PDB file of C-alpha atoms in Angstrom:
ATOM      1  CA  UNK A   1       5.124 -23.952  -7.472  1.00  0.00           C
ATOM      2  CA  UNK A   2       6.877 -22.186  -4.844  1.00  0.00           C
ATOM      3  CA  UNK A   3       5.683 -19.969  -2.434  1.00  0.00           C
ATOM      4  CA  UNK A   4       7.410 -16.556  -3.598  1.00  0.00           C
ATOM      5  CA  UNK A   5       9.563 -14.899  -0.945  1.00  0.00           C
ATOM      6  CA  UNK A   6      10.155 -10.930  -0.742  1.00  0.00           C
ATOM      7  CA  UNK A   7      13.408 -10.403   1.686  1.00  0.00           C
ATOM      8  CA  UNK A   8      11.738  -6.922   1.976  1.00  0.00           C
ATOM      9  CA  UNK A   9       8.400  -7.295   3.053  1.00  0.00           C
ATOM     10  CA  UNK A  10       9.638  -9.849   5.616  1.00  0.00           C
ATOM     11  CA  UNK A  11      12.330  -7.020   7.430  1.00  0.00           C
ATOM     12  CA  UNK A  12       9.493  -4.009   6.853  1.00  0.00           C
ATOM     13  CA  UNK A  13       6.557  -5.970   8.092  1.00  0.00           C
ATOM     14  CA  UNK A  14       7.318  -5.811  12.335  1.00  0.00           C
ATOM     15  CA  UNK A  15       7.741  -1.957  12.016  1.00  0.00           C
ATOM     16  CA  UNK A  16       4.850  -1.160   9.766  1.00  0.00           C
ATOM     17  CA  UNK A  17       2.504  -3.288  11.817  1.00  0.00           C
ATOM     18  CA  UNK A  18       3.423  -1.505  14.831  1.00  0.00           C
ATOM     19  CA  UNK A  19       2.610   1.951  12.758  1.00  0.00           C
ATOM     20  CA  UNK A  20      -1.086   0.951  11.247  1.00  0.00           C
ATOM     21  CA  UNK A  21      -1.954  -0.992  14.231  1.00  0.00           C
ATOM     22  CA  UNK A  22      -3.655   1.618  16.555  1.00  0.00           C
ATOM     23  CA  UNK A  23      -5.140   3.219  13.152  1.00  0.00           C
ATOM     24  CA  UNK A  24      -6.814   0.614  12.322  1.00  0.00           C
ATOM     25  CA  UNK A  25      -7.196  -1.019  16.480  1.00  0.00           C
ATOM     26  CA  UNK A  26     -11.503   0.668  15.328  1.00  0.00           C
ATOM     27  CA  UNK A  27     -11.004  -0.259  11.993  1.00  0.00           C
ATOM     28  CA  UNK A  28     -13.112  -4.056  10.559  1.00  0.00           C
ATOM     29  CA  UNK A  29     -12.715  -4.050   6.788  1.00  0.00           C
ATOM     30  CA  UNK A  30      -9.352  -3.332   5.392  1.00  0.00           C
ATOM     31  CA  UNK A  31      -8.559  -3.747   1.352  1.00  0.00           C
ATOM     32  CA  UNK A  32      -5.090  -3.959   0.593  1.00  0.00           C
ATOM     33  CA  UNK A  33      -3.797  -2.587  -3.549  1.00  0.00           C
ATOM     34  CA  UNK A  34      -0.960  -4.788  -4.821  1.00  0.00           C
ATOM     35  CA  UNK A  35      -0.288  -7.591  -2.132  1.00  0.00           C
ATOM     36  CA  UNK A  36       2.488  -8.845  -3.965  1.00  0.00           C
ATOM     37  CA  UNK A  37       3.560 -12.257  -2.295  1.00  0.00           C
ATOM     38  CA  UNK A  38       0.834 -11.628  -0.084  1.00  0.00           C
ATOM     39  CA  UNK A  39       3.295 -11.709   3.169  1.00  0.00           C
ATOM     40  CA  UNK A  40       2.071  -8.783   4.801  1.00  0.00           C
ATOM     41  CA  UNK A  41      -1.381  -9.704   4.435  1.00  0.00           C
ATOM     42  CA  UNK A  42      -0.734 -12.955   6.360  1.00  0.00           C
ATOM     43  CA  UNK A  43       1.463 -11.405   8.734  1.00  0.00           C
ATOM     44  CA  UNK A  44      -0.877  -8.244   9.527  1.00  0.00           C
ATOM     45  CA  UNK A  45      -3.981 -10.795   9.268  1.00  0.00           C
ATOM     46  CA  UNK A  46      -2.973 -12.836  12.027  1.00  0.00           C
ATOM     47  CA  UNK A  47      -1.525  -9.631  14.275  1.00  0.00           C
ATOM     48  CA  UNK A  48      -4.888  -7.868  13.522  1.00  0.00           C
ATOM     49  CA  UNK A  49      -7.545 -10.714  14.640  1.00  0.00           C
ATOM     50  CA  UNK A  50     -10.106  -8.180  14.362  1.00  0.00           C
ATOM     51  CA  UNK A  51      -9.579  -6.793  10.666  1.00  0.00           C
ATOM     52  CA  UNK A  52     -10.897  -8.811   7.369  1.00  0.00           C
ATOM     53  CA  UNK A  53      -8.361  -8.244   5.266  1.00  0.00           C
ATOM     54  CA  UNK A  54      -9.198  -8.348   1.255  1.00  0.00           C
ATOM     55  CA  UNK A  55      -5.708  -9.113  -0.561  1.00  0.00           C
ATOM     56  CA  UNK A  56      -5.674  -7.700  -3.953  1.00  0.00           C
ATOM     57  CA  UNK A  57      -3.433  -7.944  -7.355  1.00  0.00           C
ATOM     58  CA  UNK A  58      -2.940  -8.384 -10.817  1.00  0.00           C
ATOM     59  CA  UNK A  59      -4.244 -12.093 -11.600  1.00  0.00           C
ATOM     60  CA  UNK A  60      -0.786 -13.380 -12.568  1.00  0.00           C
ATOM     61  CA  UNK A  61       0.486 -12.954  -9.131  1.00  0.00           C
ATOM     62  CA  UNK A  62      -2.455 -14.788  -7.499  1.00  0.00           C
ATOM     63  CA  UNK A  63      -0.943 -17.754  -7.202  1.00  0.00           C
ATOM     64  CA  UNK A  64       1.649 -17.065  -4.788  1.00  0.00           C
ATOM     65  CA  UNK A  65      -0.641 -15.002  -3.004  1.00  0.00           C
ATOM     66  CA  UNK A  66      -2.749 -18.203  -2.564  1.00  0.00           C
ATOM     67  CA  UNK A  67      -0.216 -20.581  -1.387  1.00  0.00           C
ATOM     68  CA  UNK A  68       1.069 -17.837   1.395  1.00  0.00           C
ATOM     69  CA  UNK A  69      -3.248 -17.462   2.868  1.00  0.00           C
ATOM     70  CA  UNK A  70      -3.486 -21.613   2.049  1.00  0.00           C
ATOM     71  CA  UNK A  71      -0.332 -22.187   4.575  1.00  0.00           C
ATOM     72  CA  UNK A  72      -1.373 -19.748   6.921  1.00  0.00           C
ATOM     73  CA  UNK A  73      -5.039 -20.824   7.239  1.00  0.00           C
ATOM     74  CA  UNK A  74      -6.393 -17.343   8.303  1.00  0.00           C
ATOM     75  CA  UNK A  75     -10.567 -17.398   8.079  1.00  0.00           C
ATOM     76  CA  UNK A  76      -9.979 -12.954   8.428  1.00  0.00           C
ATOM     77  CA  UNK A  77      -7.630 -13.076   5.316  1.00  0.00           C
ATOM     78  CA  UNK A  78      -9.300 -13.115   2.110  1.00  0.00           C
ATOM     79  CA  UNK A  79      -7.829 -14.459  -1.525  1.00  0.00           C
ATOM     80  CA  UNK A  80      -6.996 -11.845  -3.887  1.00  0.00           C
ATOM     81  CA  UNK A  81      -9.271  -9.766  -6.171  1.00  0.00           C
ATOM     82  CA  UNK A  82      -7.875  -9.091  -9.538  1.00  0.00           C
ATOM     83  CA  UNK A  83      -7.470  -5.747  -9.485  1.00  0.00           C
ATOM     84  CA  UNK A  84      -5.709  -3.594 -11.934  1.00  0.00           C
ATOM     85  CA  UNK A  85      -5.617   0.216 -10.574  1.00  0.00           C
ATOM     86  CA  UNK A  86      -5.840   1.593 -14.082  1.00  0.00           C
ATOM     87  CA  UNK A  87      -8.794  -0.641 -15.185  1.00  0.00           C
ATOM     88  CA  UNK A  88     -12.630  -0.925 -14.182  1.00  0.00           C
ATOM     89  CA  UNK A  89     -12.647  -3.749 -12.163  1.00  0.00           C
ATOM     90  CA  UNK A  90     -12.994  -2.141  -8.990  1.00  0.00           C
ATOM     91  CA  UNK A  91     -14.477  -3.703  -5.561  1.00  0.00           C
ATOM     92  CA  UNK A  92     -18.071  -2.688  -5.784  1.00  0.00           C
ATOM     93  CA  UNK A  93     -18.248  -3.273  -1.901  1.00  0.00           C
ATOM     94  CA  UNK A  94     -16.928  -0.161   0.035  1.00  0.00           C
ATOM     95  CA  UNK A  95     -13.804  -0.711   3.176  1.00  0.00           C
ATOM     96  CA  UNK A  96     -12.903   1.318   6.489  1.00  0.00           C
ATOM     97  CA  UNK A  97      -9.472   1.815   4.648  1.00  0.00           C
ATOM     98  CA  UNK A  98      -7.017   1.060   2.250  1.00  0.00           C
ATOM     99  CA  UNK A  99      -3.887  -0.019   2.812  1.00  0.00           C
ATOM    100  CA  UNK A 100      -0.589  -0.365  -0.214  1.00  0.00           C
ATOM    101  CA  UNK A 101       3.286  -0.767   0.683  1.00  0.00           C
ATOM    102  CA  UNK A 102       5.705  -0.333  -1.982  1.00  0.00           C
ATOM    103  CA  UNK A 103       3.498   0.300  -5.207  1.00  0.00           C
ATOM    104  CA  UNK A 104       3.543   4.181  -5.752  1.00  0.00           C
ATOM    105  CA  UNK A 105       7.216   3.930  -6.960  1.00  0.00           C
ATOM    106  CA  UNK A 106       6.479   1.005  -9.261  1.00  0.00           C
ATOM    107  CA  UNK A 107       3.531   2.484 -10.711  1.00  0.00           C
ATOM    108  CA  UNK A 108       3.650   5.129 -13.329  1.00  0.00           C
ATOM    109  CA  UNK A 109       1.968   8.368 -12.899  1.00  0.00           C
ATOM    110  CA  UNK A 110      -1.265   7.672 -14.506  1.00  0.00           C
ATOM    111  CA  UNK A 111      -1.328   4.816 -12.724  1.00  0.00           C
ATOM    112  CA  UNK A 112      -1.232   6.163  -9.264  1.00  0.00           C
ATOM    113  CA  UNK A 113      -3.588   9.119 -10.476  1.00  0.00           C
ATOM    114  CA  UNK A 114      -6.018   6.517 -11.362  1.00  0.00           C
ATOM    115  CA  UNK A 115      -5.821   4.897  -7.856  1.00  0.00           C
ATOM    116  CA  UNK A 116      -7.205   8.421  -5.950  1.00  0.00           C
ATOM    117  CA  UNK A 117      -9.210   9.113  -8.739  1.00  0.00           C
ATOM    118  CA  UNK A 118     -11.165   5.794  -7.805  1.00  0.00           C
ATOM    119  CA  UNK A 119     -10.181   5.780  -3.800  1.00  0.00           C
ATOM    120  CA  UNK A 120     -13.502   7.862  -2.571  1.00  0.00           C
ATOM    121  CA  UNK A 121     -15.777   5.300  -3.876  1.00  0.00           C
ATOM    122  CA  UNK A 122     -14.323   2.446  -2.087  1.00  0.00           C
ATOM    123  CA  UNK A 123     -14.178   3.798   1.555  1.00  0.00           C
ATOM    124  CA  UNK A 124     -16.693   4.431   4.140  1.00  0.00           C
ATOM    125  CA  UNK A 125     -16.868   7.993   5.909  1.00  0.00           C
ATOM    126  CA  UNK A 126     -14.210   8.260   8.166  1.00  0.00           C
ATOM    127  CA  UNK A 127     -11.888   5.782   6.016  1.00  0.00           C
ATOM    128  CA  UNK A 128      -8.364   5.524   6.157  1.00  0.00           C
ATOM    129  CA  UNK A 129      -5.791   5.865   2.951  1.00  0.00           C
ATOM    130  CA  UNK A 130      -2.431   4.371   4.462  1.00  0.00           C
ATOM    131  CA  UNK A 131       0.479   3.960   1.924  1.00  0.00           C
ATOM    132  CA  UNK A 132       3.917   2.941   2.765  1.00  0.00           C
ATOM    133  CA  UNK A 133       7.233   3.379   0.788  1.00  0.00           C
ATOM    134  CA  UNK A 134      10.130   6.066  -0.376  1.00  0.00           C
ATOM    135  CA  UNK A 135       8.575   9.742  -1.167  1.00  0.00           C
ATOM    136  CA  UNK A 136       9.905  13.072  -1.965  1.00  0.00           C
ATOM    137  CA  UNK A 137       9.119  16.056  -0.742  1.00  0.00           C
ATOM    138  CA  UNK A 138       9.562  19.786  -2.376  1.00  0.00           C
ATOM    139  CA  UNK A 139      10.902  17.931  -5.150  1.00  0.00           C
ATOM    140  CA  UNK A 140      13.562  16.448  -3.737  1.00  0.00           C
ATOM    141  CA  UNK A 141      14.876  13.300  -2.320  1.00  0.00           C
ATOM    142  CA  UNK A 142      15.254  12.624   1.281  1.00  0.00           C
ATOM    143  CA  UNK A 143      18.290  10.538   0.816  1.00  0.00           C
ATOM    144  CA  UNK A 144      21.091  10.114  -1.439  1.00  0.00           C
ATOM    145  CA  UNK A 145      19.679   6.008  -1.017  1.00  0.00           C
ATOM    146  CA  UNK A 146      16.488   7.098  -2.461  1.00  0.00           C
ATOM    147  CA  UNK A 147      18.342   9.010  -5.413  1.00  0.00           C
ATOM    148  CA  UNK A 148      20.098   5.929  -6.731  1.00  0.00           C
ATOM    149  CA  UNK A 149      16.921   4.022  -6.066  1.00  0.00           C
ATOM    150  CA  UNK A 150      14.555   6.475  -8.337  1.00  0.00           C
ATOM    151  CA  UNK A 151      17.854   6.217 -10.975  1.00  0.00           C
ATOM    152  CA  UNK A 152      17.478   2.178 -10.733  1.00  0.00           C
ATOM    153  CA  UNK A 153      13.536   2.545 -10.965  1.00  0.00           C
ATOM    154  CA  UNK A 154      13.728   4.361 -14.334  1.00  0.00           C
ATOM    155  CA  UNK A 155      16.308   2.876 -15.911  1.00  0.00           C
ATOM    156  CA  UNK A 156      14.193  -0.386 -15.426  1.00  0.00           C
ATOM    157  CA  UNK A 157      10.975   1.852 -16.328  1.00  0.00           C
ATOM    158  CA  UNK A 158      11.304   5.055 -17.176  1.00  0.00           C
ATOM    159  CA  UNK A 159       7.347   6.042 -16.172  1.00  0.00           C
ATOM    160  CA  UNK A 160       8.040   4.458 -12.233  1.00  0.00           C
ATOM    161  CA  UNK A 161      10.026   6.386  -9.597  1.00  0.00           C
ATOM    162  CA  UNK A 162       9.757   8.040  -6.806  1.00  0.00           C
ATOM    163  CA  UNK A 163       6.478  10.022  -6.230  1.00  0.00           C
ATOM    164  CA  UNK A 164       6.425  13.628  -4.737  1.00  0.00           C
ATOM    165  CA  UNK A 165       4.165  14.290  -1.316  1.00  0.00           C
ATOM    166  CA  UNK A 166       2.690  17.422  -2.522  1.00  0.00           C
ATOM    167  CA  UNK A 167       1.499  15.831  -5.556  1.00  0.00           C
ATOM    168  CA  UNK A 168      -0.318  12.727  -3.901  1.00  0.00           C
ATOM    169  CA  UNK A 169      -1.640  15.744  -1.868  1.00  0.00           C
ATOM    170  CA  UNK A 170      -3.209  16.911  -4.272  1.00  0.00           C
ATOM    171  CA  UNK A 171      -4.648  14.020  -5.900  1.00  0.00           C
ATOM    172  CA  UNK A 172      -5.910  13.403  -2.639  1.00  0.00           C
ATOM    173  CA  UNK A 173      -7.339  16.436  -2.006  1.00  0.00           C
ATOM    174  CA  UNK A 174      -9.008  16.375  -5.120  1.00  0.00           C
ATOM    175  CA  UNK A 175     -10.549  12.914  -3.953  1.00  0.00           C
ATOM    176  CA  UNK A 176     -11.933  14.447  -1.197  1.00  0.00           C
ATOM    177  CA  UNK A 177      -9.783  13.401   1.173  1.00  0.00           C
ATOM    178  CA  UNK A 178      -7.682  15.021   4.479  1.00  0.00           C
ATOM    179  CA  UNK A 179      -4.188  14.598   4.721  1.00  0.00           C
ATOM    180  CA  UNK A 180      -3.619  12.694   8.471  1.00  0.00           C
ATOM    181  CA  UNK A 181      -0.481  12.021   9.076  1.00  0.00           C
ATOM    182  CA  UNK A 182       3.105  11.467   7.970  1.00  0.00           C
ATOM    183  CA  UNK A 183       5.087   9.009  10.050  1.00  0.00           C
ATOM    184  CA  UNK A 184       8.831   8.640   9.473  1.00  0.00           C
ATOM    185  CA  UNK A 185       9.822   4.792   8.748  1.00  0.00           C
ATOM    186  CA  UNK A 186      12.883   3.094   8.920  1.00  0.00           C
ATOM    187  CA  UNK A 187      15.398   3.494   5.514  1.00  0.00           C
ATOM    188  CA  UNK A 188      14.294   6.655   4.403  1.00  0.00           C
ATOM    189  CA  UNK A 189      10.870   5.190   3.888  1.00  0.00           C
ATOM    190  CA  UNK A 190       7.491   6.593   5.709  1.00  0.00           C
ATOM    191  CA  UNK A 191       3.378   6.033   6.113  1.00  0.00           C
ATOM    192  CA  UNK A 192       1.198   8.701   4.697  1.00  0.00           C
ATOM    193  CA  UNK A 193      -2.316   8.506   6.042  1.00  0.00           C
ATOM    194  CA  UNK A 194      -5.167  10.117   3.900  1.00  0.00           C
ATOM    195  CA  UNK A 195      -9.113  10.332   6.017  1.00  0.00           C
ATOM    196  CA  UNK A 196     -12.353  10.883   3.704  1.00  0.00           C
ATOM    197  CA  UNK A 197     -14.367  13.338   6.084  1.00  0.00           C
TER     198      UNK A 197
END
């Protein structure tokens, strides 16, 4: 088998590093939701020494996953739980934060609901929720790019897309959690960053 290859985790990955980094710079325990190919992991595992960070996916992506940590040889990079955000099969072990790029807009709404609905119960006081990808905000796109992307999205599926900010607010609020921060990203893409108190 081949090691699977996402062009777009390997141009994103130098620009969100340099965003989580001095969030997590305190942080030890980090479990990442959907880690694809698992090229960030190995990319933010070595850049972040410090961190263990616990890959995580559905069990038919494992595999790639595995042969990206086996190459890399990283003892702070951990193989992948099988973890399905609309399941039970949740980490019983609780993480200073949570960390997901590109999954909200794949996942349906129920999905995503799901996620918070479980979040508070996997991080420790003071924990970090830090999500990367495209989001909306009032309701309405932030680029035309994003349009034809959320068009693409649910023509492929019609319960993905492009999630709306106040909504994931709210979810999150009703989590118990603090909205942080919002950082801008490059292509119309951006890191929200959820605390639990």
């Amino acid at each position: 088998m081949q090691k699977p290859y996402a062009q777009s985790s390997e141009e994103n990955k130098q620009v969100i590093l340099e965003a989580i980094q001095p969030l997590l710079k305190n942080r030890q325990d980090v479990l990442e939701i959907g880690s694809g190919t698992g090229q960030h992991a190995v990319y933010f595992g070595k850049q972040m020494p410090h961190l263990i960070w616990q890959t995580s996916e559905l069990a038919e992506n494992h595999p790639g996953i595995l042969l990206w940590l086996e190459e890399a040889g990283l003892d702070n990079v951990l193989p992948p739980l099988a973890l399905n955000v609309s399941g039970n099969d949740w980490p019983e072990k609780t993480y200073d934060a949570l960390f997901t790029a590109n999954t909200f807009h794949i996942m349906g709404r129920q999905n995503v609901s799901d996620l918070f609905a479980n979040i508070s119960n996997l991080l420790n006081s003071q924990g970090l929720v830090l999500v990367y990808g495209p989001f909306n905000f009032n309701g309405d796109f932030t680029s035309d790019s994003n349009r034809q992307f959320d068009q693409f999205l649910k023509n492929r599926d019609p319960n993905s897309g492009i999630k709306d900010f106040e909504w994931l607010n709210e979810l999150a609020a009703d989590a118990g959690l603090m909205f942080k921060q919002d950082i801008a990203m490059p292509q119309n893409n951006r890191i929200l960053c959820w605390q639990k108190p």
